[in-house]
DNA sequence: GATGAATGAGCGTTCATTCAT
DNA sequence: AATGAATGAACGCTCATTCAT
């Protein structure tokens, strides 16, 4: 209710939108609620964003940027001589980590209907282009090093992303069997994927 | 607009709800619209369902029943001497098939927020119990036959379900890279999972 | 603010809409204002009318019915042997009288943009069909009696309606020179029209 | 979006307002839209006009000036010895022409509610003073020449203006019977008025 | 077993306008 | 001479739900 201080209103809006997003899901984010959170009028949001769609897209873009930055950082932080397979696994774990730690971003990035976020799927082929590119690149290097099975890098990247997305979305929606340890399920998933991807021995 | 004849109103409501679900997505299903489809008043729905939530839950239950029936049927239709691994793969493909062919059910069963479908995850352990049980059972048999890696059947079942869910949900949300053949991605996913599960040779 | 008693809500809505119409013009009639006048919620209007457009159209239809009834009544009240020219003048004065006494109806019937009242002009050829027919009929009889100039009855009817509309709308919009007596201007207009229509002697 | 160059902003605003006026009708002209058209902020309009009302009034004044200029030009262009009756008809046709060709001006000059254009009718006597004066003057000359019926020139001018306005406004609102030729209806109207005004032979 | 009538909350959006700079 | 930032009021409309009948 209280105004957020010196932060630019645009940033406050995005922040509030994320906050609402993670609490209630996309469809429960409304201009009025955002306004209430930051202590402004709903009208004022329209000064900074053309409409709700543009606001959501701004969040999506933000999310992709953050994720790509994190994934790249992970690769940079690895020792220069890290073997390609380890890099792939690190990338996979980085993706999952981003999803679990940023449900508000992850949801709008990967869990919304295209119709809800106009033209998202139509404008961009597949998931976040840059993170996809990174995955493809890593696999290609692993293949050149003779470490993974001979297969289409684009295809493999898509498959792996889909499988990891399955774990992330089930975790975020609390659909994982509550009797199991979520971290162990993740280890199991990644273990399975790695084995499926690598050369037999 | 025309009343549906001798079908019980309860069934008509569920039918109409499914119809709207698959056309407009979950959140666009409203009591009004359902009523309009079947030619009754919105009020009359409340005679058969306490509220919207209960209606959605009825649909979810319907979905689970249909899915379990289909998955069991698939097992029954296999020759009695089919080896356990083949059975696992058949089960996996059956699950994916159900999701792709019944997006209206699949979405409310596995893609909605718990808040949207009140307490779903809290009340029931994990995903659809019976289909989970089937998966676990199949894996156990395969393990007893020495065909799959030694691992927790519950855990494996959860992992596999998550990974398959990833493919299904990405397909339903049109998030698969449009330059790839969706069927081939599915083959790739299943291939990967199988290899990850099976014993090395 | 107080509820209107036993009158059906539908009628109350229409009544309130007319009231607002005459006070503020069409564009200032809002669902909320109507609701406030009759002491109901804006929502309840939607139980009786699909949307604002349908409400306005209901008013338009009402207006046409009232006007046609009045014009027919005027003709009936004239002695059976009234000569056709007198009948024409009576009809003209009846039209003007209706307009001046029912500005709320007249405005939506004849002074709104077609885009404001969707497809009004497209669906119906010319002004209110039945009143137009009456005018045409009267003129034809006068022509057959050899009292008016030989001319197209439809055309004459349209011209006369336009000219009378000019007076009515200027009067309603307070655009008549305030130094003149409005009634005398009307007499002058009708005088002019009659002379223009009649045979020279 | 692009700024209009060296034209004074005041003129740009009026120009843009006219453009919107003719496209969308009076009530759809908003400060925001005007600003968007000329590439300035809505706020900047308030530097040049006290408020929207003043802006509209400026347009009305503009319209009157243009119309009077055109009507005077028409009279000047006639041969010096043109007879007064011909001059009256030319003036009438000039008025109609202006209305049909400048709907954006005509609408705000003669078709808006007084409340919409604050106090217009109260402050100024009748319609556009100068064009009224011209009409009166022309009639007086015709009367002095013994060509028109003995009548109050002010009154006649008002009547004629009203009748012509009827045609113009019906034409602009697309309320003329679409089965008739609009030009012929106009000829008919003017024919009728002339005959009503002139001396019998 | 179903309807008629109504509600209150909420939605995204647009508007004219203001005020400090 | 113009902008940036914001407001408060209003708009048409949809929603799940209730209650008396």
XYZ file of N, CA, C and O in Angstrom, chain B residues 62-183:
488
model
N -13.293 -37.629 -13.695
C -13.667 -38.243 -14.968
C -12.424 -38.544 -15.788
O -12.247 -39.643 -16.323
N -11.574 -37.536 -15.889
C -10.354 -37.674 -16.673
C -9.483 -38.809 -16.184
O -8.990 -39.626 -16.979
N -9.298 -38.863 -14.870
C -8.453 -39.925 -14.323
C -9.031 -41.305 -14.616
O -8.313 -42.223 -14.974
N -10.329 -41.404 -14.481
C -10.954 -42.690 -14.742
C -10.757 -43.125 -16.195
O -10.408 -44.268 -16.484
N -10.989 -42.182 -17.075
C -10.811 -42.500 -18.489
C -9.379 -42.916 -18.773
O -9.115 -43.926 -19.449
N -8.451 -42.148 -18.225
C -7.054 -42.451 -18.499
C -6.669 -43.827 -17.962
O -6.047 -44.624 -18.669
N -7.042 -44.093 -16.740
C -6.696 -45.391 -16.156
C -7.310 -46.527 -16.970
O -6.653 -47.544 -17.233
N -8.538 -46.346 -17.356
C -9.186 -47.367 -18.171
C -8.401 -47.613 -19.446
O -8.139 -48.760 -19.838
N -8.024 -46.534 -20.093
C -7.276 -46.669 -21.348
C -5.941 -47.369 -21.123
O -5.545 -48.265 -21.877
N -5.231 -46.958 -20.067
C -3.921 -47.546 -19.815
C -4.048 -49.043 -19.491
O -3.252 -49.852 -19.959
N -5.060 -49.381 -18.719
C -5.272 -50.803 -18.405
C -5.623 -51.587 -19.664
O -5.143 -52.701 -19.881
N -6.456 -50.985 -20.481
C -6.861 -51.639 -21.717
C -5.655 -51.933 -22.598
O -5.545 -53.012 -23.185
N -4.771 -50.950 -22.639
C -3.557 -51.140 -23.434
C -2.788 -52.356 -22.954
O -2.340 -53.183 -23.751
N -2.645 -52.513 -21.653
C -1.937 -53.673 -21.105
C -2.671 -54.972 -21.427
O -2.053 -55.973 -21.794
N -3.984 -54.908 -21.316
C -4.763 -56.116 -21.589
C -4.648 -56.548 -23.037
O -4.662 -57.733 -23.355
N -4.584 -55.540 -23.906
C -4.542 -55.858 -25.332
C -3.203 -56.454 -25.774
O -3.092 -57.005 -26.871
N -2.196 -56.295 -24.951
C -0.892 -56.848 -25.319
C -0.925 -58.373 -25.136
O -1.594 -58.880 -24.235
N -0.182 -59.089 -25.959
C -0.093 -60.543 -25.784
C 0.393 -60.855 -24.370
O 1.197 -60.101 -23.805
N -0.100 -61.937 -23.824
C 0.187 -62.276 -22.431
C 1.681 -62.396 -22.158
O 2.156 -62.104 -21.061
N 2.420 -62.794 -23.180
C 3.850 -63.011 -22.951
C 4.716 -61.792 -23.301
O 5.920 -61.912 -23.427
N 4.073 -60.644 -23.503
C 4.840 -59.442 -23.809
C 5.833 -59.165 -22.686
O 5.494 -59.248 -21.510
N 7.064 -58.830 -23.083
C 8.050 -58.655 -22.011
C 7.838 -57.319 -21.299
O 7.326 -56.359 -21.864
N 8.191 -57.274 -20.026
C 7.921 -56.134 -19.152
C 8.386 -54.794 -19.712
O 7.722 -53.767 -19.511
N 9.492 -54.774 -20.413
C 10.004 -53.515 -20.954
C 9.059 -52.984 -22.026
O 8.754 -51.790 -22.075
N 8.611 -53.860 -22.860
C 7.652 -53.462 -23.889
C 6.396 -52.896 -23.244
O 5.789 -51.955 -23.738
N 6.022 -53.522 -22.130
C 4.831 -53.057 -21.426
C 5.032 -51.635 -20.877
O 4.135 -50.799 -20.917
N 6.226 -51.406 -20.374
C 6.525 -50.064 -19.851
C 6.427 -49.036 -20.971
O 5.801 -47.988 -20.829
N 7.037 -49.364 -22.090
C 7.003 -48.414 -23.200
C 5.570 -48.190 -23.672
O 5.166 -47.064 -23.973
N 4.801 -49.276 -23.722
C 3.401 -49.134 -24.150
C 2.641 -48.231 -23.187
O 1.824 -47.401 -23.595
N 2.970 -48.375 -21.925
C 2.300 -47.545 -20.919
C 2.670 -46.070 -21.092
O 1.828 -45.178 -21.023
N 3.939 -45.835 -21.328
C 4.402 -44.467 -21.544
C 3.707 -43.835 -22.748
O 3.207 -42.716 -22.688
N 3.679 -44.586 -23.824
C 3.056 -44.042 -25.036
C 1.558 -43.834 -24.842
O 0.953 -42.915 -25.389
N 0.972 -44.701 -24.054
C -0.457 -44.547 -23.766
C -0.734 -43.270 -22.989
O -1.712 -42.575 -23.261
N 0.149 -42.990 -22.060
C 0.001 -41.767 -21.271
C 0.093 -40.529 -22.162
O -0.761 -39.636 -22.123
N 1.111 -40.504 -23.009
C 1.286 -39.372 -23.914
C 0.087 -39.243 -24.855
O -0.434 -38.140 -25.072
N -0.344 -40.363 -25.381
C -1.481 -40.361 -26.296
C -2.712 -39.752 -25.627
O -3.398 -38.905 -26.207
N -2.939 -40.201 -24.385
C -4.094 -39.658 -23.666
C -3.991 -38.133 -23.536
O -4.948 -37.404 -23.783
N -2.829 -37.661 -23.184
C -2.644 -36.214 -22.993
C -2.885 -35.432 -24.271
O -3.585 -34.419 -24.275
N -2.307 -35.945 -25.350
C -2.416 -35.214 -26.605
C -3.838 -35.251 -27.166
O -4.298 -34.302 -27.795
N -4.515 -36.369 -26.924
C -5.857 -36.520 -27.486
C -6.951 -35.951 -26.588
O -8.082 -35.777 -27.025
N -6.620 -35.706 -25.342
C -7.622 -35.171 -24.416
C -7.091 -33.940 -23.691
O -7.003 -33.910 -22.464
N -6.722 -32.942 -24.466
C -6.121 -31.753 -23.843
C -7.014 -31.147 -22.760
O -6.516 -30.628 -21.781
N -8.342 -31.241 -22.962
C -9.234 -30.632 -21.978
C -9.099 -31.326 -20.629
O -9.073 -30.683 -19.591
N -8.996 -32.633 -20.659
C -8.803 -33.352 -19.409
C -7.383 -33.152 -18.886
O -7.173 -32.876 -17.716
N -6.458 -33.332 -19.797
C -5.064 -33.275 -19.353
C -4.736 -31.959 -18.673
O -4.052 -31.918 -17.654
N -5.252 -30.889 -19.247
C -4.943 -29.567 -18.705
C -5.411 -29.421 -17.264
O -4.669 -28.936 -16.406
N -6.653 -29.816 -17.012
C -7.120 -29.670 -15.630
C -6.514 -30.721 -14.704
O -6.368 -30.506 -13.512
N -6.088 -31.854 -15.274
C -5.508 -32.889 -14.427
C -4.077 -32.540 -14.014
O -3.683 -32.792 -12.882
N -3.324 -31.968 -14.941
C -1.900 -31.788 -14.666
C -1.336 -30.386 -14.889
O -0.165 -30.160 -14.646
N -2.138 -29.485 -15.401
C -1.540 -28.191 -15.746
C -2.139 -26.993 -15.022
O -1.794 -25.860 -15.316
N -3.029 -27.255 -14.081
C -3.603 -26.117 -13.359
C -2.936 -25.891 -12.012
O -2.427 -26.811 -11.393
N -2.994 -24.635 -11.589
C -2.492 -24.307 -10.263
C -3.340 -24.995 -9.203
O -4.542 -25.132 -9.358
N -2.697 -25.370 -8.134
C -3.438 -26.001 -7.035
C -4.507 -25.037 -6.526
O -5.617 -25.443 -6.197
N -4.172 -23.756 -6.448
C -5.165 -22.793 -5.976
C -6.394 -22.796 -6.863
O -7.502 -22.594 -6.412
N -6.157 -22.985 -8.152
C -7.286 -22.981 -9.063
C -8.165 -24.201 -8.813
O -9.375 -24.120 -8.856
N -7.520 -25.328 -8.601
C -8.263 -26.528 -8.260
C -7.970 -26.812 -6.795
O -7.028 -27.507 -6.457
N -8.820 -26.290 -5.960
C -8.525 -26.221 -4.533
C -7.998 -27.520 -3.943
O -8.588 -28.586 -4.114
N -6.880 -27.383 -3.278
C -6.320 -28.468 -2.457
C -6.077 -29.768 -3.189
O -5.888 -30.798 -2.551
N -6.093 -29.758 -4.457
C -5.914 -31.009 -5.181
C -4.668 -31.740 -4.711
O -4.718 -32.893 -4.297
N -3.551 -31.046 -4.782
C -2.280 -31.679 -4.462
C -2.185 -32.048 -2.992
O -1.537 -33.021 -2.631
N -2.826 -31.283 -2.157
C -2.721 -31.544 -0.729
C -3.505 -32.780 -0.323
O -3.068 -33.570 0.501
N -4.671 -32.915 -0.936
C -5.529 -34.028 -0.556
C -5.048 -35.370 -1.092
O -5.148 -36.383 -0.444
N -4.527 -35.328 -2.298
C -4.128 -36.597 -2.906
C -2.619 -36.665 -3.059
O -1.987 -35.733 -3.516
N -2.054 -37.780 -2.748
C -0.610 -37.899 -2.870
C -0.198 -38.050 -4.334
O -0.548 -39.031 -4.984
N 0.528 -37.072 -4.827
C 1.040 -37.165 -6.191
C -0.038 -37.127 -7.253
O -1.159 -36.723 -7.004
N 0.343 -37.564 -8.410
C -0.564 -37.570 -9.537
C -1.627 -38.644 -9.379
O -1.709 -39.312 -8.383
N -2.363 -38.800 -10.423
C -3.465 -39.755 -10.405
C -3.018 -41.085 -9.810
O -2.283 -41.850 -10.444
N -3.452 -41.400 -8.616
C -2.978 -42.589 -7.893
C -2.961 -43.867 -8.706
O -1.938 -44.542 -8.786
N -4.078 -44.172 -9.314
C -4.154 -45.486 -9.960
C -3.234 -45.649 -11.151
O -2.663 -46.705 -11.372
N -3.089 -44.590 -11.923
C -2.196 -44.700 -13.073
C -0.756 -44.763 -12.579
O 0.084 -45.425 -13.171
N -0.505 -44.074 -11.469
C 0.825 -44.157 -10.874
C 1.094 -45.588 -10.441
O 2.157 -46.144 -10.716
N 0.114 -46.175 -9.769
C 0.269 -47.553 -9.312
C 0.601 -48.495 -10.467
O 1.460 -49.360 -10.350
N -0.074 -48.285 -11.556
C 0.171 -49.126 -12.725
C 1.616 -49.010 -13.164
O 2.300 -50.015 -13.419
N 2.095 -47.770 -13.244
C 3.479 -47.540 -13.656
C 4.449 -48.220 -12.715
O 5.406 -48.886 -13.147
N 4.202 -48.065 -11.435
C 5.080 -48.671 -10.438
C 5.104 -50.190 -10.579
O 6.169 -50.826 -10.590
N 3.925 -50.718 -10.728
C 3.796 -52.159 -10.848
C 4.568 -52.700 -12.048
O 5.300 -53.694 -11.956
N 4.416 -52.004 -13.175
C 5.107 -52.441 -14.387
C 6.620 -52.410 -14.196
O 7.337 -53.312 -14.635
N 7.070 -51.344 -13.538
C 8.515 -51.238 -13.330
C 9.024 -52.349 -12.422
O 10.078 -52.946 -12.670
N 8.242 -52.608 -11.386
C 8.659 -53.672 -10.458
C 8.830 -54.999 -11.182
O 9.799 -55.730 -10.962
N 7.862 -55.295 -12.043
C 7.958 -56.560 -12.779
C 9.196 -56.596 -13.666
O 9.874 -57.611 -13.786
N 9.459 -55.450 -14.288
C 10.632 -55.389 -15.161
C 11.910 -55.570 -14.347
O 12.867 -56.203 -14.786
N 11.878 -55.021 -13.152
C 13.062 -55.165 -12.294
C 13.246 -56.609 -11.862
O 14.364 -57.151 -11.903
N 12.128 -57.220 -11.482
C 12.201 -58.618 -11.077
C 12.713 -59.505 -12.213
O 13.373 -60.501 -11.988
N 12.408 -59.080 -13.444
C 12.868 -59.849 -14.602
C 14.313 -59.494 -14.961
O 14.854 -59.968 -15.949
N 14.899 -58.600 -14.162
C 16.292 -58.234 -14.407
C 16.504 -57.395 -15.644
O 17.563 -57.414 -16.254
N 15.515 -56.647 -16.000
C 15.626 -55.873 -17.243
C 15.965 -54.399 -17.018
O 16.480 -53.738 -17.907
N 15.630 -53.888 -15.863
C 15.910 -52.460 -15.626
C 16.876 -52.293 -14.460
O 17.062 -53.191 -13.646
N 17.456 -51.118 -14.421
C 18.449 -50.817 -13.389
C 17.811 -50.914 -12.012
O 16.660 -50.602 -11.817
N 18.597 -51.294 -11.091
C 18.091 -51.380 -9.730
C 17.759 -49.980 -9.209
O 18.634 -49.172 -8.991
N 16.540 -49.718 -9.010
C 16.188 -48.414 -8.449
C 14.796 -48.454 -7.817
O 13.987 -49.327 -8.113
N 14.534 -47.435 -7.055
C 13.238 -47.277 -6.405
C 12.139 -47.168 -7.465
O 12.163 -46.275 -8.304
N 11.175 -48.071 -7.421
C 10.119 -48.061 -8.429
C 9.252 -46.806 -8.334
O 8.898 -46.213 -9.354
N 8.947 -46.389 -7.131
C 8.140 -45.176 -6.961
C 8.861 -43.981 -7.561
O 8.278 -43.173 -8.286
N 10.128 -43.887 -7.230
C 10.933 -42.783 -7.724
C 11.007 -42.804 -9.254
O 10.780 -41.795 -9.919
N 11.311 -43.943 -9.784
C 11.424 -44.058 -11.231
C 10.109 -43.678 -11.905
O 10.082 -42.946 -12.898
N 9.060 -44.182 -11.348
C 7.757 -43.890 -11.918
C 7.499 -42.380 -11.933
O 7.029 -41.821 -12.918
N 7.843 -41.714 -10.848
C 7.646 -40.263 -10.760
C 8.510 -39.543 -11.785
O 8.052 -38.621 -12.483
N 9.752 -39.968 -11.899
C 10.663 -39.317 -12.851
C 10.141 -39.444 -14.268
O 10.094 -38.474 -15.031
N 9.781 -40.677 -14.597
C 9.314 -40.920 -15.960
C 8.051 -40.103 -16.247
O 7.924 -39.475 -17.299
N 7.128 -40.102 -15.286
C 5.900 -39.337 -15.474
C 6.227 -37.861 -15.694
O 5.660 -37.205 -16.576
N 7.162 -37.340 -14.912
C 7.529 -35.926 -15.041
C 8.082 -35.642 -16.427
O 7.699 -34.674 -17.091
N 8.970 -36.516 -16.876
C 9.597 -36.275 -18.180
C 8.577 -36.352 -19.318
O 8.580 -35.538 -20.230
N 7.689 -37.330 -19.204
C 6.653 -37.437 -20.241
C 5.713 -36.223 -20.177
O 5.314 -35.675 -21.209
N 5.415 -35.835 -18.969
C 4.573 -34.653 -18.805
C 5.202 -33.432 -19.481
O 4.521 -32.595 -20.054
N 6.514 -33.354 -19.388
C 7.191 -32.227 -20.033
C 6.892 -32.187 -21.517
O 6.558 -31.141 -22.068
N 6.996 -33.354 -22.145
C 6.708 -33.389 -23.581
C 5.254 -33.024 -23.857
O 4.951 -32.190 -24.710
N 4.355 -33.651 -23.124
C 2.931 -33.419 -23.368
C 2.560 -31.940 -23.198
O 1.929 -31.339 -24.059
N 3.002 -31.367 -22.093
C 2.586 -29.982 -21.832
C 3.198 -29.020 -22.839
O 2.567 -28.074 -23.284
N 4.439 -29.274 -23.225
C 5.039 -28.405 -24.235
C 4.302 -28.533 -25.563
O 4.099 -27.553 -26.272
N 3.907 -29.743 -25.877
C 3.161 -29.937 -27.122
C 1.814 -29.217 -27.047
O 1.427 -28.500 -27.968
N 1.116 -29.379 -25.934
C -0.208 -28.759 -25.811
C -0.129 -27.235 -25.804
O -1.048 -26.557 -26.258
N 0.957 -26.709 -25.288
C 1.107 -25.243 -25.249
C 1.788 -24.707 -26.505
O 2.102 -23.530 -26.591
N 2.003 -25.575 -27.469
C 2.675 -25.177 -28.714
C 4.030 -24.565 -28.432
O 4.401 -23.562 -29.042
N 4.727 -25.154 -27.501
C 6.040 -24.622 -27.156
C 7.184 -25.460 -27.746
O 8.351 -25.181 -27.493
N 6.814 -26.488 -28.500
C 7.858 -27.263 -29.162
C 8.357 -26.484 -30.368
O 7.575 -25.869 -31.081
N 9.641 -26.519 -30.564
C 10.225 -25.827 -31.710
C 9.471 -26.224 -32.969
O 9.435 -27.393 -33.346
N 8.886 -25.211 -33.629
C 8.018 -25.522 -34.764
C 8.788 -26.059 -35.967
O 8.198 -26.588 -36.900
N 10.099 -25.937 -35.920
C 10.874 -26.463 -37.046
C 11.114 -27.962 -36.921
O 11.597 -28.610 -37.839
N 10.784 -28.495 -35.759
C 10.991 -29.931 -35.551
C 9.683 -30.695 -35.720
O 8.599 -30.149 -35.527
N 9.811 -31.961 -36.040
C 8.643 -32.830 -36.156
C 8.277 -33.311 -34.752
O 9.061 -33.991 -34.088
N 7.082 -32.965 -34.316
C 6.671 -33.272 -32.941
C 6.728 -34.773 -32.644
O 7.130 -35.185 -31.550
N 6.362 -35.596 -33.615
C 6.380 -37.038 -33.403
C 7.804 -37.556 -33.201
O 8.045 -38.447 -32.391
